[in-house]
Coordinates of C-alpha atoms in Angstrom, one line a residue:
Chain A
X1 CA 0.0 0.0 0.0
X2 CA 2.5 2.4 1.1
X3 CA 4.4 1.9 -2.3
X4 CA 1.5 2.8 -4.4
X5 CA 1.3 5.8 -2.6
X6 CA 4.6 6.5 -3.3
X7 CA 4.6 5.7 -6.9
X8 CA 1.2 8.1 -6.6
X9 CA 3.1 10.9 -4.9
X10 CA 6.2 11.0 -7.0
X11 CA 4.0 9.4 -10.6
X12 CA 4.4 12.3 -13.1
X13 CA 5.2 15.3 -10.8
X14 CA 7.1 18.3 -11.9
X15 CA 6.7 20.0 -8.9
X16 CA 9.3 22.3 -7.0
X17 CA 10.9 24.1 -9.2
X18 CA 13.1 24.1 -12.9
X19 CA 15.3 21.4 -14.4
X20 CA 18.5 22.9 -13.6
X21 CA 20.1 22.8 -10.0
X22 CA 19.7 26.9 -11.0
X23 CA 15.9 27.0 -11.2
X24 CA 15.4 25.0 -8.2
X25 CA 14.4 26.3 -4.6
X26 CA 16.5 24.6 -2.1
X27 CA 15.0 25.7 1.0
X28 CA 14.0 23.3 3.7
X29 CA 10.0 25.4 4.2
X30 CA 8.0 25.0 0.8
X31 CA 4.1 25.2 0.8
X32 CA 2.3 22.3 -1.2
X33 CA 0.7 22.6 -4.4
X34 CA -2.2 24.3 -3.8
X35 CA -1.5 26.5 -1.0
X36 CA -2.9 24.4 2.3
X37 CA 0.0 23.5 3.9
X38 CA 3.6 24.7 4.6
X39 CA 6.0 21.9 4.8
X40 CA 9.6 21.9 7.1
X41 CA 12.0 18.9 6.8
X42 CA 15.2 18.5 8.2
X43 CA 17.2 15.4 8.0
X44 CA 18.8 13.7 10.7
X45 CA 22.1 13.5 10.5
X46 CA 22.7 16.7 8.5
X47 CA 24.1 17.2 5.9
X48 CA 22.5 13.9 4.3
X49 CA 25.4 11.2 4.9
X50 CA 25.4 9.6 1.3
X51 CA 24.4 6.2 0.8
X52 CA 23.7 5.8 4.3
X53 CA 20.5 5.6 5.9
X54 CA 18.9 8.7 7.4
X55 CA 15.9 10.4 8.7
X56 CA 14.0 13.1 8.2
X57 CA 11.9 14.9 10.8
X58 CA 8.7 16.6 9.2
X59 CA 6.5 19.6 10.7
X60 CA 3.6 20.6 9.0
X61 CA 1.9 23.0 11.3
X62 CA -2.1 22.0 11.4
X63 CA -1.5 18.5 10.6
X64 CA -2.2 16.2 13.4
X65 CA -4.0 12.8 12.7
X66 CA -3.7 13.3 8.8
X67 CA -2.3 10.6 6.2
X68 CA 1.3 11.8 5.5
X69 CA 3.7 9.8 3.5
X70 CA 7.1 10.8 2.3
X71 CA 9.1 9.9 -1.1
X72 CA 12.3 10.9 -2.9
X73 CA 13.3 10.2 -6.7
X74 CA 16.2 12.0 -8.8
X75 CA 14.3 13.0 -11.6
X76 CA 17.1 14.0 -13.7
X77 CA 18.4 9.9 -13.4
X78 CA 14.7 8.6 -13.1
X79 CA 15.2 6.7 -10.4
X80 CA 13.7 6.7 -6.7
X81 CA 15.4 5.8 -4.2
X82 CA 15.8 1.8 -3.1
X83 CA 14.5 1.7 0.7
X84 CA 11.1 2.7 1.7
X85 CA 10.6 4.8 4.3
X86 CA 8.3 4.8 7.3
X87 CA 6.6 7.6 8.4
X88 CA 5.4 7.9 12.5
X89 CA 3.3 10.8 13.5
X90 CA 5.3 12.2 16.4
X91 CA 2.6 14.5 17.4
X92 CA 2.0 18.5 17.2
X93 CA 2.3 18.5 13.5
X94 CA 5.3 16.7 13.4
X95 CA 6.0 13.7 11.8
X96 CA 9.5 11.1 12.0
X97 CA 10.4 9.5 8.7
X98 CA 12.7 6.9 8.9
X99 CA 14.7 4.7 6.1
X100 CA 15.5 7.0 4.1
X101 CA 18.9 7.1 1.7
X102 CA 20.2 8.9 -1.2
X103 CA 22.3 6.4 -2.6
X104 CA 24.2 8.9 -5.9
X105 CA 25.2 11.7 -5.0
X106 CA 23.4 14.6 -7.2
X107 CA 19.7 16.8 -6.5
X108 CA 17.0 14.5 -4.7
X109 CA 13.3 15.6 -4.8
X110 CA 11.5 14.8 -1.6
X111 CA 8.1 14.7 -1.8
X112 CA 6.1 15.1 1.2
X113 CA 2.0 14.1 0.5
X114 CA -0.8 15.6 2.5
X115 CA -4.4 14.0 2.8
X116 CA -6.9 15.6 5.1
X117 CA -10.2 13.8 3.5
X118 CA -10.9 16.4 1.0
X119 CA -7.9 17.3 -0.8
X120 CA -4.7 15.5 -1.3
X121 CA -1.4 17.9 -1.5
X122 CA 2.1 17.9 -2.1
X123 CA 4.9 19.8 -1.2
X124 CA 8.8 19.4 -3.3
X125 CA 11.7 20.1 -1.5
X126 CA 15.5 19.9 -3.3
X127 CA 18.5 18.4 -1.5
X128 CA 21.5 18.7 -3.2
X129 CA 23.4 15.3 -2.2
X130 CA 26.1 15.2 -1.0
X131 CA 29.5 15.1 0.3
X132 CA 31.3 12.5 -1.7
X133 CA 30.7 8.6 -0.6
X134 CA 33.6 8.4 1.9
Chain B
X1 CA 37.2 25.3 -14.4
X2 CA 40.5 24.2 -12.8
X3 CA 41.8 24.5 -9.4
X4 CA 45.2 26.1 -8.7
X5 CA 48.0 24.2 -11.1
X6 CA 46.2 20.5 -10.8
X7 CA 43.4 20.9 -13.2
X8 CA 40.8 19.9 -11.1
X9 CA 37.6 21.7 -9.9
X10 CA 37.0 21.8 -5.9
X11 CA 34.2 19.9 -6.9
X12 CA 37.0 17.3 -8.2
X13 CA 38.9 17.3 -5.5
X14 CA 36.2 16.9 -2.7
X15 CA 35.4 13.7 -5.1
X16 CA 39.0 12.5 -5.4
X17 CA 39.7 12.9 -1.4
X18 CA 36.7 10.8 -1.0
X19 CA 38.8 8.0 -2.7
X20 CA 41.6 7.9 0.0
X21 CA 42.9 6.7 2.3
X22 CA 41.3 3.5 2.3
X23 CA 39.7 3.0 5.7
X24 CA 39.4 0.0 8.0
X25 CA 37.1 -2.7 6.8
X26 CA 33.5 -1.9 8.2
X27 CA 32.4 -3.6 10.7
X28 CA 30.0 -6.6 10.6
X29 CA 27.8 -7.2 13.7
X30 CA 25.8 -9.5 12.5
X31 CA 28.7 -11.8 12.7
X32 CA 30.2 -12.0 16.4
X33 CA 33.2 -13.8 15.0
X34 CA 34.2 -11.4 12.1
X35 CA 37.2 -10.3 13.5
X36 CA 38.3 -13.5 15.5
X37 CA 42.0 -14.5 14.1
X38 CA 41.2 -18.2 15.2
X39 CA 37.9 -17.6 13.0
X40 CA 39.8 -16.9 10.5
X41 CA 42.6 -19.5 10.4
X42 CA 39.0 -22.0 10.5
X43 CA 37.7 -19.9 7.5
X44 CA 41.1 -20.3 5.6
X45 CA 40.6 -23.7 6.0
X46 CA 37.0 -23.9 4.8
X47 CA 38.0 -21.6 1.9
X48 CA 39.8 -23.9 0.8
X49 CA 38.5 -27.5 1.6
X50 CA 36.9 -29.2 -0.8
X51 CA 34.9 -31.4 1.4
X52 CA 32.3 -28.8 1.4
X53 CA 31.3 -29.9 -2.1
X54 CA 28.7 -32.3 -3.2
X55 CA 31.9 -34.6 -4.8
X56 CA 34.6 -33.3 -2.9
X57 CA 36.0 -31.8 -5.9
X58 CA 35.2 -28.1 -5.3
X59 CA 36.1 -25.4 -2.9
X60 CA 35.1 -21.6 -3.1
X61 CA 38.9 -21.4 -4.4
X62 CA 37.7 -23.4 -7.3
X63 CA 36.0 -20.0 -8.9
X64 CA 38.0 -17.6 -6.6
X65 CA 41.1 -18.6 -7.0
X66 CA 44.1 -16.5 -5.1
X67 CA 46.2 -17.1 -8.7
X68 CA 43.6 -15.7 -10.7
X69 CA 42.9 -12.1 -7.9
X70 CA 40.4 -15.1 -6.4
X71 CA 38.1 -15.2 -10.0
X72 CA 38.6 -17.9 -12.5
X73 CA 39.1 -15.3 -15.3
X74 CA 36.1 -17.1 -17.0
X75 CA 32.8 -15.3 -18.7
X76 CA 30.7 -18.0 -16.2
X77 CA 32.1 -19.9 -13.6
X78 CA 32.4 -23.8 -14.1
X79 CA 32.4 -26.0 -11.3
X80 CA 29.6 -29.3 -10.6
X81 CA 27.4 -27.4 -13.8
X82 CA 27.9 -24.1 -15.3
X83 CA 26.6 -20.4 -13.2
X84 CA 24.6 -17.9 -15.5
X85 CA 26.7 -15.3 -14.2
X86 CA 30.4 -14.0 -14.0
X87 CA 32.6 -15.0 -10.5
X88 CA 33.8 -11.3 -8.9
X89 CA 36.5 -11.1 -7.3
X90 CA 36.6 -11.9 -3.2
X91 CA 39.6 -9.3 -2.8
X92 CA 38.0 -5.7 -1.0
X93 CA 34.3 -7.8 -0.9
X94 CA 33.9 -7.3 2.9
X95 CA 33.8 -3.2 2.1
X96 CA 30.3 -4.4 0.3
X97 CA 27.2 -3.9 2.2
X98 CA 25.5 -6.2 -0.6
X99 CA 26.7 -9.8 -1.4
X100 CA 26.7 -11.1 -5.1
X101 CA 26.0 -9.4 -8.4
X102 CA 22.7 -9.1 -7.8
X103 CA 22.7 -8.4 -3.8
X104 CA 20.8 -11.6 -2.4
X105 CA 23.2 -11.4 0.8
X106 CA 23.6 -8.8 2.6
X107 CA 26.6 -10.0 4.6
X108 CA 29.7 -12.0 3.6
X109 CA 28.8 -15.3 5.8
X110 CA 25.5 -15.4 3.8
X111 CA 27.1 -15.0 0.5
X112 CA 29.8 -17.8 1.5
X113 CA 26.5 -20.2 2.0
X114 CA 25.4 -20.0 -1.6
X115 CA 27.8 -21.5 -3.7
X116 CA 28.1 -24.5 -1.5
X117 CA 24.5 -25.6 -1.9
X118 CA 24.2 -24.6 -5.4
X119 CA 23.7 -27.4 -7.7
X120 CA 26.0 -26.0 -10.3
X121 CA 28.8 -24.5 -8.4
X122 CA 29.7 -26.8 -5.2
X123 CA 27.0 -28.9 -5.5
X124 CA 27.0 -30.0 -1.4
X125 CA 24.5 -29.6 1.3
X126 CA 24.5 -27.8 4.8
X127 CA 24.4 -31.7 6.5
X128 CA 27.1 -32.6 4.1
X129 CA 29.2 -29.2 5.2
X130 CA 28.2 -30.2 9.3
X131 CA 29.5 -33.8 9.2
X132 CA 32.3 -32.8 7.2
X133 CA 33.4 -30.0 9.9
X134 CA 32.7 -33.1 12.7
X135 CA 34.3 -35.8 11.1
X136 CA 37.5 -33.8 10.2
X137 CA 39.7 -33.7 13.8
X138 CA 41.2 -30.6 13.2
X139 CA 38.2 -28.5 11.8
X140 CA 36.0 -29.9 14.6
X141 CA 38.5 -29.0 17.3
X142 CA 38.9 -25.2 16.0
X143 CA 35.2 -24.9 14.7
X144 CA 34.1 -26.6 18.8
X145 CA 36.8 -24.0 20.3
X146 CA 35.1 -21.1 18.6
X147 CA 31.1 -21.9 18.7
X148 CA 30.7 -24.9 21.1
X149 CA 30.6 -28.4 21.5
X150 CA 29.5 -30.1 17.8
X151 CA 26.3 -32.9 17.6
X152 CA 27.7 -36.2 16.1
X153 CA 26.0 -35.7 12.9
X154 CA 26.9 -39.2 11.9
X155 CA 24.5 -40.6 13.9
X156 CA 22.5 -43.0 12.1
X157 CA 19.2 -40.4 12.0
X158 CA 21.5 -38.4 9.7
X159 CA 21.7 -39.0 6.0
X160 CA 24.9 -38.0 4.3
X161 CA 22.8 -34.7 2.3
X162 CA 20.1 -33.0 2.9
X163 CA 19.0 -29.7 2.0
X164 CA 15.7 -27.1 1.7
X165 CA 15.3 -27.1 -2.2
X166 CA 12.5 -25.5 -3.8
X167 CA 11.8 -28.4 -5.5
X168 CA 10.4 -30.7 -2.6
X169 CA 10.8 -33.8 -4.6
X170 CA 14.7 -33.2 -4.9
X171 CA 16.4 -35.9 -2.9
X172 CA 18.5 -33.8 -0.8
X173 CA 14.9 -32.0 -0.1
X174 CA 13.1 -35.0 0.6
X175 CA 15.9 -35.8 3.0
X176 CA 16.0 -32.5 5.0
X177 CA 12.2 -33.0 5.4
X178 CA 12.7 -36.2 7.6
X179 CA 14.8 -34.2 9.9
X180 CA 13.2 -32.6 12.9
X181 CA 12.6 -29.3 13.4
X182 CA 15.3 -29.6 16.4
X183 CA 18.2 -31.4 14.0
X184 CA 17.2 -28.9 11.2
X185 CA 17.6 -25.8 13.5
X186 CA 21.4 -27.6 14.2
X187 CA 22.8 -28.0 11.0
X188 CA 21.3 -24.3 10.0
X189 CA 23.2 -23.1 12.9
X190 CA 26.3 -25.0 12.3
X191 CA 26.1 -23.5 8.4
X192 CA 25.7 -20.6 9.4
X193 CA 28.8 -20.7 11.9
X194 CA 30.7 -22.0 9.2
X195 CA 29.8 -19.1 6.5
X196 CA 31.0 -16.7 9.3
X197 CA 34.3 -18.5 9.6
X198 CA 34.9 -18.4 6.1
X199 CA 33.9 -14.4 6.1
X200 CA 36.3 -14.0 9.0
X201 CA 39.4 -15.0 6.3
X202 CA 37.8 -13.3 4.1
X203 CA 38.1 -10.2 5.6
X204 CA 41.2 -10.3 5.4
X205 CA 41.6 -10.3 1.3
X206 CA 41.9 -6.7 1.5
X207 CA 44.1 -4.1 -0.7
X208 CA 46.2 -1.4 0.8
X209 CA 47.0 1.8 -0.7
X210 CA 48.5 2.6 -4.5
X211 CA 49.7 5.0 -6.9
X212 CA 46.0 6.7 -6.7
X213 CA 46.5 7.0 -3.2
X214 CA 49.6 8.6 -3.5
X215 CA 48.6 10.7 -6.2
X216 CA 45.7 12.1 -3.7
X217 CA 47.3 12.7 -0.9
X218 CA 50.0 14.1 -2.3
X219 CA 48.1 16.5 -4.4
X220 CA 45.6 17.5 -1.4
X221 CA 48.9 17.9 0.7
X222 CA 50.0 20.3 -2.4
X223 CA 53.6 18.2 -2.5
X224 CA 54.7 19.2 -6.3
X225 CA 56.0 15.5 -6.6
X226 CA 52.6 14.1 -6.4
X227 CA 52.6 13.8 -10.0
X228 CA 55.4 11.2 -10.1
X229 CA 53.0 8.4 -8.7
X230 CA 51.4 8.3 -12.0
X231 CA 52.2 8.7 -15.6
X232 CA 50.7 11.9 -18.0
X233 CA 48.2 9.0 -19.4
X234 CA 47.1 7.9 -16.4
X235 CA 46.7 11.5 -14.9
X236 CA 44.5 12.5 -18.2
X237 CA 42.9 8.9 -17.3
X238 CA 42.0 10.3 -13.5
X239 CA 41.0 13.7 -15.0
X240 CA 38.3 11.7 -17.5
X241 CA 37.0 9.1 -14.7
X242 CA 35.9 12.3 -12.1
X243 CA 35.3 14.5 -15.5
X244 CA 34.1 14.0 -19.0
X245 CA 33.8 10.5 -18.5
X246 CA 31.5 10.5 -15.2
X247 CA 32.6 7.1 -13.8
X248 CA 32.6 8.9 -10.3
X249 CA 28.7 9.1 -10.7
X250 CA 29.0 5.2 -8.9
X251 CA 32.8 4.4 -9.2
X252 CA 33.1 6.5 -5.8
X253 CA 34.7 6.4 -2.4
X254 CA 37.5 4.1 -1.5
X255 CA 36.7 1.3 -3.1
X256 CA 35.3 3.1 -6.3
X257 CA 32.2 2.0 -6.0
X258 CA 28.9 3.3 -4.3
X259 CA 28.0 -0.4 -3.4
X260 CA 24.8 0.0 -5.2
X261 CA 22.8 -1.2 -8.1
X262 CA 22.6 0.1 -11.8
X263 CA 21.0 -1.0 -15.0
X264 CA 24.0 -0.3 -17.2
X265 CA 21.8 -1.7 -20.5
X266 CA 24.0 -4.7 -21.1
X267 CA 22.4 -6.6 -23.8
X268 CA 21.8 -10.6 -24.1
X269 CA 25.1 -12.7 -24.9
X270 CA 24.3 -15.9 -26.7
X271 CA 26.5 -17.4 -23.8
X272 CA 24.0 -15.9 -21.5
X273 CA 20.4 -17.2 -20.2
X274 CA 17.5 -15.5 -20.9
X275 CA 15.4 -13.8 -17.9
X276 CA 18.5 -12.7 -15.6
X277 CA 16.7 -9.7 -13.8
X278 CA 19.2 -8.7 -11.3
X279 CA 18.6 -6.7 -8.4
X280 CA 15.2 -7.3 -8.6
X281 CA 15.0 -10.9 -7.9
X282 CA 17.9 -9.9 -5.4
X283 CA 15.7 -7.9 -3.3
X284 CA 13.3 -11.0 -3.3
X285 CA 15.6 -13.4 -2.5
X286 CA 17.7 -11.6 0.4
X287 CA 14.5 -10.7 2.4
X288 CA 13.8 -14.2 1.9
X289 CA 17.2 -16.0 3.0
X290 CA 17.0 -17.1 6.7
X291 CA 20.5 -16.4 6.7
X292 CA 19.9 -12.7 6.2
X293 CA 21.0 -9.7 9.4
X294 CA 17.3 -10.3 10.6
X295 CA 17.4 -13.5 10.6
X296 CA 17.5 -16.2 13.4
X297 CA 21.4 -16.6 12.6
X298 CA 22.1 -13.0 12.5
X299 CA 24.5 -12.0 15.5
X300 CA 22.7 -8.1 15.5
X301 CA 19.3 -8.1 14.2
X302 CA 19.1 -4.3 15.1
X303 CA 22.0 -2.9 13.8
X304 CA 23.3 -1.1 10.7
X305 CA 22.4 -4.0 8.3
X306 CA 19.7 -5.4 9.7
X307 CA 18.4 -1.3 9.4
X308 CA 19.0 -2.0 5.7
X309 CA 17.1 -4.8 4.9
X310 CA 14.1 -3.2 7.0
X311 CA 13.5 -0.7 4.9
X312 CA 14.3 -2.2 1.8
X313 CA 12.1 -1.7 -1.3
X314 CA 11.4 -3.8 -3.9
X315 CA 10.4 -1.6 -6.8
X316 CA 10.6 -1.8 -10.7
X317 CA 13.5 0.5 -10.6
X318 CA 15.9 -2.4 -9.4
X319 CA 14.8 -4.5 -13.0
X320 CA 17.5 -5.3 -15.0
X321 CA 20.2 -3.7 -12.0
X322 CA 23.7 -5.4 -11.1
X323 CA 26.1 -4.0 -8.4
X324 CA 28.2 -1.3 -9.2
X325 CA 32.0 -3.5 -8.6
X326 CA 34.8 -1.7 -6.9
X327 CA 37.9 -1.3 -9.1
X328 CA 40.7 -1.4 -7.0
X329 CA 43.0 -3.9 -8.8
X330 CA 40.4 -4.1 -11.5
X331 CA 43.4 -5.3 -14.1
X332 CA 43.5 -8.0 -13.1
X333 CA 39.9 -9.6 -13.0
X334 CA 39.2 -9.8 -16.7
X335 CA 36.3 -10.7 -18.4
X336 CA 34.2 -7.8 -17.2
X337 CA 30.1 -7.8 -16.2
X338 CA 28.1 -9.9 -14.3
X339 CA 27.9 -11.9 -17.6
X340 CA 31.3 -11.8 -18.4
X341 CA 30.1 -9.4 -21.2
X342 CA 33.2 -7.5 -22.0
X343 CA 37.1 -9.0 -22.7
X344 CA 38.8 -6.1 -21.7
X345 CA 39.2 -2.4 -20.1
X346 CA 39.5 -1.1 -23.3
X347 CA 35.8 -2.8 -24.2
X348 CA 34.4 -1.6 -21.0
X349 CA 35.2 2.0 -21.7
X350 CA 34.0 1.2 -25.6
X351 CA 30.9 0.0 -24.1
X352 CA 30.5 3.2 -22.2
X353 CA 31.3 5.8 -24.4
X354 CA 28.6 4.1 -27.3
X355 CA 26.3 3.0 -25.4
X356 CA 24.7 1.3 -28.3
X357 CA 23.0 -1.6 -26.5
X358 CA 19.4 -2.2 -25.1
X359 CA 18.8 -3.8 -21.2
X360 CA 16.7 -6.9 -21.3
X361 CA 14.9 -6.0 -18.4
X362 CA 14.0 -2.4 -17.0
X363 CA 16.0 0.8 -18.1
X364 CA 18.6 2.5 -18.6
X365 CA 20.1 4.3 -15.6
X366 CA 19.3 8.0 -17.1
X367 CA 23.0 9.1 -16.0
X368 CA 24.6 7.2 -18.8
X369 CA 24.3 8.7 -22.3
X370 CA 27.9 8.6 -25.3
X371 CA 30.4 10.0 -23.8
X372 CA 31.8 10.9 -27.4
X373 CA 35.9 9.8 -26.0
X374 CA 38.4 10.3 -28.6
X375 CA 40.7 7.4 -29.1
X376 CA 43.6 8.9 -27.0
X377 CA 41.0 10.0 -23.9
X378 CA 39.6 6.2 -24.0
X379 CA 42.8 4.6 -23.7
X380 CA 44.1 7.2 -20.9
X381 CA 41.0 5.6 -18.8
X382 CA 42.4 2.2 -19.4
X383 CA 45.7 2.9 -18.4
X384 CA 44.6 4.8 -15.1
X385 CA 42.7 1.5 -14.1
X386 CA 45.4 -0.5 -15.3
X387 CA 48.1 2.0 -13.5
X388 CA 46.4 4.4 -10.9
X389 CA 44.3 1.0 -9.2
X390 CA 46.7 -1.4 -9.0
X391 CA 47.4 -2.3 -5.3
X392 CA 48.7 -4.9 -2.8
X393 CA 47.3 -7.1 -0.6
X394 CA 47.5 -5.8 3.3
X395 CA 48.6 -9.3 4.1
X396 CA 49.4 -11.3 0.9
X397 CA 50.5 -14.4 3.0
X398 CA 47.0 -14.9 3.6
X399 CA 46.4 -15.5 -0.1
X400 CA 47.3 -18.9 -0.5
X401 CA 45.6 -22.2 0.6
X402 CA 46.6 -23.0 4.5

């Protein structure tokens, strides 16, 4: 279930910005697509350790009790990444996403998806990855 | 744009100081004897014994062997039958998180299991390998010294083979399923014990540092003679593999590799069966292996690997995907590919810089397109893998039979 949501969430999207590294907004606060929600990740460690596993701690302000799940693909390679995260709702509008790992080094879309019942949202946000594999 | 006098971007040189030095093999806590020296004098042993095998004609040596940079130099390996895919090399494996071509282990004590049971490479069975280890003095005293007392497995309730085998009319199947649940949990374990004895040694099969390394170091270190560890071809080679020619896109880090998995669009070989899917079935089959870091076996079934396999996904990306190989005395471990696709380093970098073939399954990783190399810029590539990777052993004694 969780991965057909994630093939829904990242299936077709063009969403956070150009196709150059230029175009693209890296900030860690975006606000989804159509306006309800403004998204803050920050991964854990940080900077993103490449190839390793990390995780990434969510806040969506207004969020408590809603479906969240949480993707990342390199468009540019068209490729996702191989592990699939799991996503725990840690309370307050924050959320704890776990297994997550860039494994090339290169810009990473994550996709953070918002269901509330009525409308189903996403937010892009761009990590450039990463320090080179050591 | 070029950095200072060396040619290289800060981009560049962040990559290249990733490659060196080489650390420490990782850690593997899923195996409690990994690092044991008396582990490893027992997996020396094993390596090279062929009473592991089904005919006690084969050991692992057989298709890693130390003369050959431990492969057999052939497209497929040929031991009891013939494999459908190309023997890598055991040297700098335990810097792998993943085990085989395709990934199906995800430590080295469950890669050393395979081969053994497989009916075309060693052809045995895990209660052939436990009454060899008890009926052989010396292997049962080191194996009972390192993971307790043995069970007489030539009692009379134990046949000489048995074996799970998907096919449950197999004989070796039919025999495993007369064990008990009790004898089959013992010979599991004492497989198990023995793939980590055998991962102990070869842990050991590591390379130190060479001409890259110095090369590096001495460039980072801005000592004007670093340029004498390699020659002008080479050093265009170097400037092509972290430049024009992108091979640091997954030839990264220490061991050149990024330990992951890539659908490079290798096309069929009429040497080749039909239907090899790679990574994909890999997925499938290391979640599935009992002998995997969550499994009853595993010595850590919380730790860093186990973390991996947890959140694993299985998705159609991994179609058609082999491990990226590290290339750290890469010279000398011709033919090339999991399907021993390509003859030489020169072919490899042909391959790349065409790119002319189709993948049988899944596609293309979207980083590779022609890399439109001129003749001169291809061969510099070869020579810096020939040249800039060659290395030694950290210990080469250990690279012979005991």
């Amino acid at each position: 279930m969780t991965r057909i949501v994630a093939a829904l969430i990242l299936a077709g999207c063009t969403g956070g910005g150009g196709d150059t590294a230029e175009e693209r907004d890296y900030g860690r606060t975006q606000t989804t697509d159509l306006g309800s929600w403004t998204v803050t990740i920050a991964p854990d460690p940080d900077p993103v350790p490449p190839v390793d596993l990390f995780a990434l701690d969510v806040t969506i302000p207004g969020a408590e009790g809603l479906f969240v799940d949480v993707d990342a693909d390199m468009p540019s390679h068209n490729h996702g990444m191989n592990t699939e995260p799991v996503v725990t709702e840690v309370g307050g509008g924050a959320f704890r996403v776990d297994g997550m790992q860039f494994h090339m080094t290169g810009d990473w879309r994550v996709t953070v998806a918002i269901d509330d019942g009525n409308t189903y949202e996403r937010a892009f946000l761009w990590i450039d990855c990463c320090e080179p594999i050591q | 744009m070029g950095c200072g006098s060396s040619g290289f971007s800060e981009e560049q040189l962040d990559i290249l100081a990733a490659m060196t030095p080489v650390p420490a093999v990782p850690a593997d806590s899923t195996n409690a004897v990994a690092d044991d020296p008396n582990a490893a004098v027992l997996g020396r042993k094993l390596f090279f014994s062929t009473a592991l095998s089904g005919d006690g004609q084969f050991s692992c040596a057989s298709c890693h062997d130390p003369a050959q940079d431990f492969t057999d130099g052939l497209q497929l390996s040929e031991a009891a039958g013939q494999t459908g895919r190309h023997a890598p090399t055991v040297i700098n494996a335990a810097y792998s998180r993943w085990q085989f071509w395709d990934g199906r282990c995800d430590s080295q004590w469950c890669q050393a299991l395979g081969p053994i049971e497989s009916p075309v490479e060693m052809a045995g069975t895990r209660l052939g390998v436990a009454r060899a280890v008890y009926t052989d003095a010396t292997l049962r005293a080191e194996y009972e010294a390192l993971f307790g007392a043995l069970t007489d497995f030539t009692d009379s309730r134990f046949p000489e083979r048995a074996r799970p085998a998907e096919d449950p009319t197999d004989p070796d199947a039919l025999a495993w399923a007369q064990l008990s649940a009790a004898d089959q949990a013992d010979v599991n374990g004492v497989f198990a014990n023995v793939g980590k004895a055998i991962a102990a040694y070869e842990r050991l099969l590591v390379t130190g540092e060479g001409p890259l390394d110095a090369y590096i170091q001495g460039l980072l270190a801005e000592d004007e003679s670093y340029r004498d560890a390699l020659s002008p071809e080479a050093e265009l080679g170097l400037e092509l593999f972290v430049g024009k020619g992108l091979c640091h896109f997954c030839h990264s880090g220490p061991m050149l590799s990024n330990g992951e998995f890539h659908n490079v669009a290798l096309g069929p070989r009429d040497w080749l069966p039909e239907g090899d899917n790679g990574r994909f079935d890999g997925i499938r089959a290391v979640r599935e292996t009992p002998f995997n870091a969550l499994g009853a076996f595993s010595d850590d079934t919380e730790g860093e690997a186990a973390q991996r396999l947890t959140f694993l996904a299985l998705n159609i990306d991994a179609e058609g995907q082999f491990k990226t190989p590290g290339l750290r005395r890469v010279a000398n471990t011709a033919p090339y590919m999991h399907g021993g696709h390509l003859d030489d380093l020169a072919s490899v970098v042909e391959f790349y810089n065409l790119q002319e073939e189709e993948p049988e399954f899944g596609h293309l990783d979207e980083t590779l397109a022609p890399l439109e190399l001129s003749e001169e810029e291809a061969a510099a590539l070869v020579v810096f893998m020939e040249e800039a990777l060659d290395a030694e052993l950290v210990d080469p004694s250990v690279a012979t039979a005991p």
